[in-house]
PDB file of C-alpha atoms in Angstrom:
ATOM      1  CA  ASP A 396      79.970 -19.092 140.169  1.00 62.00           C
ATOM      2  CA  ALA A 397      78.374 -21.774 142.358  1.00 79.00           C
ATOM      3  CA  GLY A 398      79.035 -24.452 139.040  1.00 92.00           C
ATOM      4  CA  VAL A 399      76.787 -26.931 138.388  1.00 96.00           C
ATOM      5  CA  ILE A 400      74.684 -28.187 141.763  1.00 96.00           C
ATOM      6  CA  GLN A 401      72.959 -30.856 142.157  1.00 97.00           C
ATOM      7  CA  SER A 402      71.365 -32.944 145.192  1.00 96.00           C
ATOM      8  CA  PRO A 403      71.088 -35.392 146.813  1.00 97.00           C
ATOM      9  CA  ARG A 404      74.448 -36.501 146.458  1.00 95.00           C
ATOM     10  CA  HIS A 405      73.776 -39.831 147.621  1.00 96.00           C
ATOM     11  CA  GLU A 406      70.730 -41.512 147.922  1.00 97.00           C
ATOM     12  CA  VAL A 407      69.485 -45.306 149.352  1.00 97.00           C
ATOM     13  CA  THR A 408      66.447 -46.337 148.395  1.00 96.00           C
ATOM     14  CA  GLU A 409      64.378 -49.696 148.477  1.00 96.00           C
ATOM     15  CA  MET A 410      63.526 -51.116 145.069  1.00 97.00           C
ATOM     16  CA  GLY A 411      59.626 -49.978 144.601  1.00 96.00           C
ATOM     17  CA  GLN A 412      60.511 -46.888 145.214  1.00 97.00           C
ATOM     18  CA  GLU A 413      60.139 -43.220 143.026  1.00 97.00           C
ATOM     19  CA  VAL A 414      63.974 -41.331 143.272  1.00 98.00           C
ATOM     20  CA  THR A 415      63.301 -37.693 141.887  1.00 98.00           C
ATOM     21  CA  LEU A 416      67.668 -36.461 141.370  1.00 98.00           C
ATOM     22  CA  ARG A 417      67.453 -32.285 141.366  1.00 98.00           C
ATOM     23  CA  CYS A 418      69.932 -30.458 138.979  1.00 98.00           C
ATOM     24  CA  LYS A 419      70.393 -26.726 139.092  1.00 97.00           C
ATOM     25  CA  PRO A 420      72.821 -25.605 136.367  1.00 97.00           C
ATOM     26  CA  ILE A 421      74.729 -21.783 136.226  1.00 95.00           C
ATOM     27  CA  SER A 422      72.679 -19.441 135.687  1.00 94.00           C
ATOM     28  CA  GLY A 423      72.590 -18.640 131.613  1.00 92.00           C
ATOM     29  CA  HIS A 424      73.270 -21.629 130.409  1.00 93.00           C
ATOM     30  CA  ASP A 425      70.984 -23.672 128.167  1.00 91.00           C
ATOM     31  CA  TYR A 426      71.566 -27.607 127.467  1.00 93.00           C
ATOM     32  CA  LEU A 427      71.366 -29.373 130.841  1.00 95.00           C
ATOM     33  CA  PHE A 428      72.632 -32.771 129.770  1.00 95.00           C
ATOM     34  CA  TRP A 429      71.384 -36.038 131.846  1.00 97.00           C
ATOM     35  CA  TYR A 430      74.269 -38.995 132.467  1.00 96.00           C
ATOM     36  CA  ARG A 431      74.388 -42.133 134.447  1.00 96.00           C
ATOM     37  CA  GLN A 432      77.911 -43.359 134.797  1.00 94.00           C
ATOM     38  CA  THR A 433      78.002 -47.160 135.837  1.00 92.00           C
ATOM     39  CA  MET A 434      80.602 -49.526 136.196  1.00 86.00           C
ATOM     40  CA  MET A 435      79.586 -51.563 132.837  1.00 85.00           C
ATOM     41  CA  ARG A 436      78.227 -49.053 130.662  1.00 86.00           C
ATOM     42  CA  GLY A 437      81.004 -46.468 131.612  1.00 88.00           C
ATOM     43  CA  LEU A 438      78.902 -42.873 131.240  1.00 92.00           C
ATOM     44  CA  GLU A 439      75.663 -42.634 129.555  1.00 92.00           C
ATOM     45  CA  LEU A 440      73.824 -40.026 128.228  1.00 92.00           C
ATOM     46  CA  LEU A 441      70.778 -40.333 128.874  1.00 95.00           C
ATOM     47  CA  ILE A 442      68.316 -37.502 128.401  1.00 95.00           C
ATOM     48  CA  TYR A 443      69.521 -33.517 127.316  1.00 94.00           C
ATOM     49  CA  PHE A 444      67.175 -30.483 126.976  1.00 95.00           C
ATOM     50  CA  ASN A 445      67.591 -26.743 125.120  1.00 92.00           C
ATOM     51  CA  ASN A 446      66.133 -23.893 126.554  1.00 93.00           C
ATOM     52  CA  ASN A 447      63.782 -25.934 128.327  1.00 95.00           C
ATOM     53  CA  VAL A 448      62.904 -28.629 126.191  1.00 95.00           C
ATOM     54  CA  PRO A 449      63.741 -32.190 126.386  1.00 95.00           C
ATOM     55  CA  ILE A 450      66.140 -32.423 122.470  1.00 92.00           C
ATOM     56  CA  ASP A 451      67.029 -36.399 122.069  1.00 90.00           C
ATOM     57  CA  ASP A 452      65.502 -38.916 125.097  1.00 92.00           C
ATOM     58  CA  SER A 453      66.751 -41.428 122.991  1.00 90.00           C
ATOM     59  CA  GLY A 454      69.535 -43.055 125.894  1.00 91.00           C
ATOM     60  CA  MET A 455      66.470 -42.770 128.955  1.00 94.00           C
ATOM     61  CA  PRO A 456      66.888 -46.329 129.753  1.00 88.00           C
ATOM     62  CA  GLU A 457      62.925 -46.883 129.681  1.00 87.00           C
ATOM     63  CA  ASP A 458      59.268 -45.635 130.896  1.00 91.00           C
ATOM     64  CA  ARG A 459      60.626 -46.093 134.237  1.00 95.00           C
ATOM     65  CA  PHE A 460      63.059 -43.044 134.225  1.00 97.00           C
ATOM     66  CA  SER A 461      61.784 -39.082 132.995  1.00 97.00           C
ATOM     67  CA  ALA A 462      62.830 -36.474 133.203  1.00 97.00           C
ATOM     68  CA  LYS A 463      61.773 -32.406 133.021  1.00 97.00           C
ATOM     69  CA  MET A 464      63.137 -28.340 132.848  1.00 97.00           C
ATOM     70  CA  PRO A 465      60.329 -26.648 134.376  1.00 96.00           C
ATOM     71  CA  ASN A 466      62.208 -23.343 134.108  1.00 95.00           C
ATOM     72  CA  ALA A 467      65.912 -22.764 133.759  1.00 94.00           C
ATOM     73  CA  SER A 468      67.542 -23.488 136.724  1.00 95.00           C
ATOM     74  CA  PHE A 469      65.655 -26.045 137.378  1.00 96.00           C
ATOM     75  CA  SER A 470      65.969 -30.032 136.091  1.00 98.00           C
ATOM     76  CA  THR A 471      64.784 -33.323 137.564  1.00 98.00           C
ATOM     77  CA  LEU A 472      64.935 -37.090 136.417  1.00 98.00           C
ATOM     78  CA  LYS A 473      62.466 -39.195 137.772  1.00 98.00           C
ATOM     79  CA  ILE A 474      62.283 -42.572 138.140  1.00 97.00           C
ATOM     80  CA  GLN A 475      58.927 -44.544 139.334  1.00 97.00           C
ATOM     81  CA  PRO A 476      59.371 -47.685 140.113  1.00 96.00           C
ATOM     82  CA  SER A 477      63.353 -47.684 140.828  1.00 96.00           C
ATOM     83  CA  GLU A 478      65.004 -51.168 140.617  1.00 96.00           C
ATOM     84  CA  PRO A 479      68.711 -52.512 142.216  1.00 96.00           C
ATOM     85  CA  ARG A 480      69.813 -51.986 138.397  1.00 95.00           C
ATOM     86  CA  ASP A 481      69.124 -48.402 137.948  1.00 96.00           C
ATOM     87  CA  SER A 482      71.770 -48.068 140.813  1.00 97.00           C
ATOM     88  CA  ALA A 483      74.605 -46.032 139.681  1.00 97.00           C
ATOM     89  CA  VAL A 484      75.753 -41.976 140.138  1.00 96.00           C
ATOM     90  CA  TYR A 485      73.624 -39.869 137.830  1.00 97.00           C
ATOM     91  CA  PHE A 486      75.321 -36.350 136.834  1.00 97.00           C
ATOM     92  CA  CYS A 487      74.067 -33.079 135.570  1.00 97.00           C
ATOM     93  CA  ALA A 488      75.660 -30.693 132.953  1.00 95.00           C
ATOM     94  CA  SER A 489      75.077 -27.598 131.760  1.00 94.00           C
ATOM     95  CA  LYS A 490      76.964 -25.849 128.854  1.00 91.00           C
ATOM     96  CA  GLY A 491      75.983 -22.251 127.082  1.00 87.00           C
ATOM     97  CA  GLY A 492      74.878 -21.787 123.131  1.00 72.00           C
ATOM     98  CA  GLY A 493      77.936 -21.939 120.782  1.00 73.00           C
ATOM     99  CA  LEU A 494      80.258 -23.067 123.668  1.00 77.00           C
ATOM    100  CA  TRP A 495      81.776 -26.761 123.148  1.00 81.00           C
ATOM    101  CA  GLU A 496      82.656 -27.429 127.030  1.00 85.00           C
ATOM    102  CA  GLN A 497      79.511 -28.946 129.386  1.00 90.00           C
ATOM    103  CA  PHE A 498      80.406 -28.002 132.746  1.00 92.00           C
ATOM    104  CA  PHE A 499      79.658 -31.381 135.400  1.00 94.00           C
ATOM    105  CA  GLY A 500      78.133 -31.498 138.662  1.00 95.00           C
ATOM    106  CA  PRO A 501      78.977 -33.516 141.572  1.00 94.00           C
ATOM    107  CA  GLY A 502      77.095 -36.719 140.794  1.00 96.00           C
ATOM    108  CA  THR A 503      74.283 -38.348 142.809  1.00 97.00           C
ATOM    109  CA  ARG A 504      74.777 -41.555 143.979  1.00 96.00           C
ATOM    110  CA  LEU A 505      72.180 -43.770 143.994  1.00 98.00           C
ATOM    111  CA  THR A 506      71.579 -46.902 145.597  1.00 97.00           C
ATOM    112  CA  VAL A 507      68.923 -49.198 145.069  1.00 97.00           C
ATOM    113  CA  LEU A 508      67.696 -52.432 147.345  1.00 96.00           C
TER     114      LEU A 508
ATOM    115  CA  ALA B1240      77.171 -43.640 115.156  1.00 69.00           C
ATOM    116  CA  GLN B1241      80.401 -42.853 117.025  1.00 76.00           C
ATOM    117  CA  THR B1242      82.289 -45.113 119.461  1.00 90.00           C
ATOM    118  CA  VAL B1243      85.636 -44.364 121.536  1.00 94.00           C
ATOM    119  CA  THR B1244      88.205 -46.729 122.679  1.00 94.00           C
ATOM    120  CA  GLN B1245      90.231 -46.779 125.732  1.00 95.00           C
ATOM    121  CA  SER B1246      92.256 -50.504 125.392  1.00 93.00           C
ATOM    122  CA  GLN B1247      93.995 -49.276 128.886  1.00 94.00           C
ATOM    123  CA  PRO B1248      91.882 -50.152 131.873  1.00 93.00           C
ATOM    124  CA  GLU B1249      94.673 -49.732 134.306  1.00 96.00           C
ATOM    125  CA  MET B1250      97.644 -47.935 134.719  1.00 97.00           C
ATOM    126  CA  SER B1251     100.754 -46.965 136.632  1.00 97.00           C
ATOM    127  CA  VAL B1252     103.563 -44.596 136.924  1.00 97.00           C
ATOM    128  CA  GLN B1253     106.149 -43.262 139.598  1.00 97.00           C
ATOM    129  CA  GLU B1254     106.009 -39.689 140.415  1.00 97.00           C
ATOM    130  CA  ALA B1255     107.752 -37.247 138.511  1.00 97.00           C
ATOM    131  CA  GLU B1256     107.746 -39.840 134.975  1.00 97.00           C
ATOM    132  CA  THR B1257     105.869 -38.939 132.056  1.00 98.00           C
ATOM    133  CA  VAL B1258     102.659 -41.799 131.003  1.00 98.00           C
ATOM    134  CA  THR B1259     100.723 -42.216 128.158  1.00 98.00           C
ATOM    135  CA  LEU B1260      96.977 -42.700 127.917  1.00 98.00           C
ATOM    136  CA  SER B1261      95.400 -43.989 124.885  1.00 97.00           C
ATOM    137  CA  CYS B1262      92.304 -43.255 123.029  1.00 97.00           C
ATOM    138  CA  THR B1263      90.962 -43.957 119.935  1.00 97.00           C
ATOM    139  CA  TYR B1264      86.706 -43.353 117.717  1.00 96.00           C
ATOM    140  CA  ASP B1265      85.824 -43.854 114.929  1.00 94.00           C
ATOM    141  CA  THR B1266      83.082 -41.953 112.673  1.00 91.00           C
ATOM    142  CA  SER B1267      82.617 -40.299 109.652  1.00 90.00           C
ATOM    143  CA  GLU B1268      82.613 -36.635 110.548  1.00 88.00           C
ATOM    144  CA  ASN B1269      84.943 -34.825 109.109  1.00 88.00           C
ATOM    145  CA  ASN B1270      84.907 -31.459 112.131  1.00 89.00           C
ATOM    146  CA  TYR B1271      84.105 -32.749 116.160  1.00 92.00           C
ATOM    147  CA  TYR B1272      86.383 -31.808 119.933  1.00 93.00           C
ATOM    148  CA  LEU B1273      87.449 -34.494 121.383  1.00 95.00           C
ATOM    149  CA  PHE B1274      88.256 -34.000 124.917  1.00 96.00           C
ATOM    150  CA  TRP B1275      89.629 -35.675 128.139  1.00 97.00           C
ATOM    151  CA  TYR B1276      88.324 -35.728 131.125  1.00 96.00           C
ATOM    152  CA  LYS B1277      89.929 -36.199 135.025  1.00 96.00           C
ATOM    153  CA  GLN B1278      87.653 -37.976 137.540  1.00 95.00           C
ATOM    154  CA  PRO B1279      89.756 -38.381 141.019  1.00 94.00           C
ATOM    155  CA  PRO B1280      87.986 -39.974 143.589  1.00 90.00           C
ATOM    156  CA  SER B1281      85.701 -37.306 144.865  1.00 88.00           C
ATOM    157  CA  ARG B1282      83.554 -38.015 141.780  1.00 89.00           C
ATOM    158  CA  GLN B1283      83.597 -34.682 140.644  1.00 90.00           C
ATOM    159  CA  MET B1284      83.968 -34.662 136.183  1.00 93.00           C
ATOM    160  CA  ILE B1285      87.373 -32.610 135.362  1.00 93.00           C
ATOM    161  CA  LEU B1286      88.139 -31.587 131.736  1.00 93.00           C
ATOM    162  CA  VAL B1287      91.707 -31.919 131.397  1.00 96.00           C
ATOM    163  CA  ILE B1288      92.001 -30.978 128.531  1.00 96.00           C
ATOM    164  CA  ARG B1289      90.257 -30.736 124.245  1.00 94.00           C
ATOM    165  CA  GLN B1290      91.448 -30.845 120.690  1.00 95.00           C
ATOM    166  CA  GLU B1291      89.166 -29.122 117.327  1.00 92.00           C
ATOM    167  CA  ALA B1292      89.372 -31.916 114.872  1.00 92.00           C
ATOM    168  CA  TYR B1293      90.464 -28.629 112.369  1.00 90.00           C
ATOM    169  CA  LYS B1294      93.705 -27.913 114.386  1.00 89.00           C
ATOM    170  CA  GLN B1295      96.850 -29.711 113.482  1.00 85.00           C
ATOM    171  CA  GLN B1296      98.670 -28.661 115.973  1.00 92.00           C
ATOM    172  CA  ASN B1297      98.679 -30.343 119.001  1.00 94.00           C
ATOM    173  CA  ALA B1298      97.014 -29.303 122.080  1.00 93.00           C
ATOM    174  CA  THR B1299      98.780 -28.429 125.769  1.00 93.00           C
ATOM    175  CA  GLU B1300      98.232 -27.880 128.992  1.00 93.00           C
ATOM    176  CA  ASN B1301     100.619 -27.191 131.411  1.00 95.00           C
ATOM    177  CA  ARG B1302     101.916 -30.771 131.887  1.00 97.00           C
ATOM    178  CA  PHE B1303      99.156 -32.256 129.799  1.00 97.00           C
ATOM    179  CA  SER B1304      99.352 -32.440 125.899  1.00 97.00           C
ATOM    180  CA  VAL B1305      97.679 -34.805 123.625  1.00 97.00           C
ATOM    181  CA  ASN B1306      99.333 -36.898 120.154  1.00 97.00           C
ATOM    182  CA  PHE B1307      96.274 -35.906 117.838  1.00 96.00           C
ATOM    183  CA  GLN B1308      97.096 -37.840 114.425  1.00 95.00           C
ATOM    184  CA  LYS B1309      93.368 -37.702 112.810  1.00 94.00           C
ATOM    185  CA  ALA B1310      93.826 -39.505 110.235  1.00 94.00           C
ATOM    186  CA  ALA B1311      94.836 -42.521 112.480  1.00 95.00           C
ATOM    187  CA  LYS B1312      91.980 -41.478 114.708  1.00 95.00           C
ATOM    188  CA  SER B1313      94.078 -41.816 117.798  1.00 96.00           C
ATOM    189  CA  PHE B1314      93.789 -38.963 120.139  1.00 97.00           C
ATOM    190  CA  SER B1315      96.446 -39.598 123.583  1.00 97.00           C
ATOM    191  CA  LEU B1316      96.733 -37.719 126.274  1.00 98.00           C
ATOM    192  CA  LYS B1317     100.717 -36.777 127.604  1.00 98.00           C
ATOM    193  CA  ILE B1318     101.361 -36.395 131.775  1.00 98.00           C
ATOM    194  CA  SER B1319     104.785 -35.148 132.353  1.00 97.00           C
ATOM    195  CA  ASP B1320     106.127 -34.379 135.419  1.00 97.00           C
ATOM    196  CA  SER B1321     103.046 -37.558 137.121  1.00 97.00           C
ATOM    197  CA  GLN B1322     101.885 -35.720 140.812  1.00 97.00           C
ATOM    198  CA  LEU B1323     100.195 -37.681 142.779  1.00 97.00           C
ATOM    199  CA  GLY B1324      97.458 -35.595 142.264  1.00 96.00           C
ATOM    200  CA  ASP B1325      96.854 -37.100 139.498  1.00 97.00           C
ATOM    201  CA  THR B1326      95.813 -40.177 140.677  1.00 97.00           C
ATOM    202  CA  ALA B1327      92.157 -40.802 139.097  1.00 97.00           C
ATOM    203  CA  MET B1328      90.333 -42.013 136.497  1.00 96.00           C
ATOM    204  CA  TYR B1329      90.978 -40.927 132.846  1.00 97.00           C
ATOM    205  CA  PHE B1330      88.053 -40.162 130.143  1.00 96.00           C
ATOM    206  CA  CYS B1331      88.812 -39.496 126.536  1.00 96.00           C
ATOM    207  CA  ALA B1332      85.319 -38.412 124.659  1.00 95.00           C
ATOM    208  CA  PHE B1333      83.752 -37.031 121.531  1.00 94.00           C
ATOM    209  CA  MET B1334      81.558 -34.644 120.522  1.00 91.00           C
ATOM    210  CA  LYS B1335      80.231 -33.243 116.858  1.00 86.00           C
ATOM    211  CA  HIS B1336      80.903 -30.000 115.984  1.00 80.00           C
ATOM    212  CA  GLU B1337      77.842 -29.585 113.533  1.00 70.00           C
ATOM    213  CA  GLY B1338      75.102 -30.335 116.086  1.00 67.00           C
ATOM    214  CA  GLY B1339      76.818 -31.750 118.366  1.00 62.00           C
ATOM    215  CA  ASN B1340      75.724 -31.419 121.871  1.00 73.00           C
ATOM    216  CA  ASP B1341      76.246 -34.414 123.189  1.00 78.00           C
ATOM    217  CA  MET B1342      79.577 -36.305 123.700  1.00 86.00           C
ATOM    218  CA  ARG B1343      79.942 -40.043 124.037  1.00 90.00           C
ATOM    219  CA  PHE B1344      83.060 -41.271 126.349  1.00 93.00           C
ATOM    220  CA  GLY B1345      85.158 -44.229 126.791  1.00 94.00           C
ATOM    221  CA  ALA B1346      85.186 -47.160 129.271  1.00 92.00           C
ATOM    222  CA  GLY B1347      87.942 -44.880 130.937  1.00 94.00           C
ATOM    223  CA  THR B1348      92.093 -45.876 131.947  1.00 96.00           C
ATOM    224  CA  ARG B1349      92.391 -46.262 135.839  1.00 96.00           C
ATOM    225  CA  LEU B1350      95.725 -44.292 136.388  1.00 97.00           C
ATOM    226  CA  THR B1351      97.608 -44.382 140.270  1.00 97.00           C
ATOM    227  CA  VAL B1352     100.657 -42.003 140.479  1.00 97.00           C
ATOM    228  CA  LYS B1353     102.902 -44.340 142.452  1.00 97.00           C
ATOM    229  CA  PRO B1354     105.502 -42.102 145.425  1.00 95.00           C
TER     230      PRO B1354
END
């Protein structure tokens, strides 16, 4: 099993640009989570999906952030327009229903200049 | 709301020695899960150990063990025979058992194992 796959691993962009982060969960997992990690706030849950449906997006910081899961094997987190304070590591994680363990991807380090 | 507190931002230990990382949490739930995750410089989040709140026996995974004190809401991680590869950030996390899918993480403890 390839595990959770995220792309890109690193992204550098300029303020105001649109950024799209991608995630492929482990095959068969029906939950998908997006987390953000910063020095100031630690690891925060942004949003999670169950069977491709967003269940809780209360952690999404503002309307500039949006997430989609068009099918069971792909999700995106989009920031438009990006700001320097969005610089962070963004993790995607997935888990199978009925199980407790979340499996994390390698993360995407985003730098907004 | 659940909160997780790790009061030790940084710790160090000599190779082969034992170290204990502290974690406390606040919840009104009776049934939940607690986790310790390791994040080495590679950034990958690796599950080290977990504990179900309804189990009184402390979880153990090889050199890693926990001291779970439910009444005190304390969940410490003990690493025995520390190895250089244990150098990493360690995060304590909480998740409700019923309807719980979102994990709450502590701020982390940076552990350095010295040769």
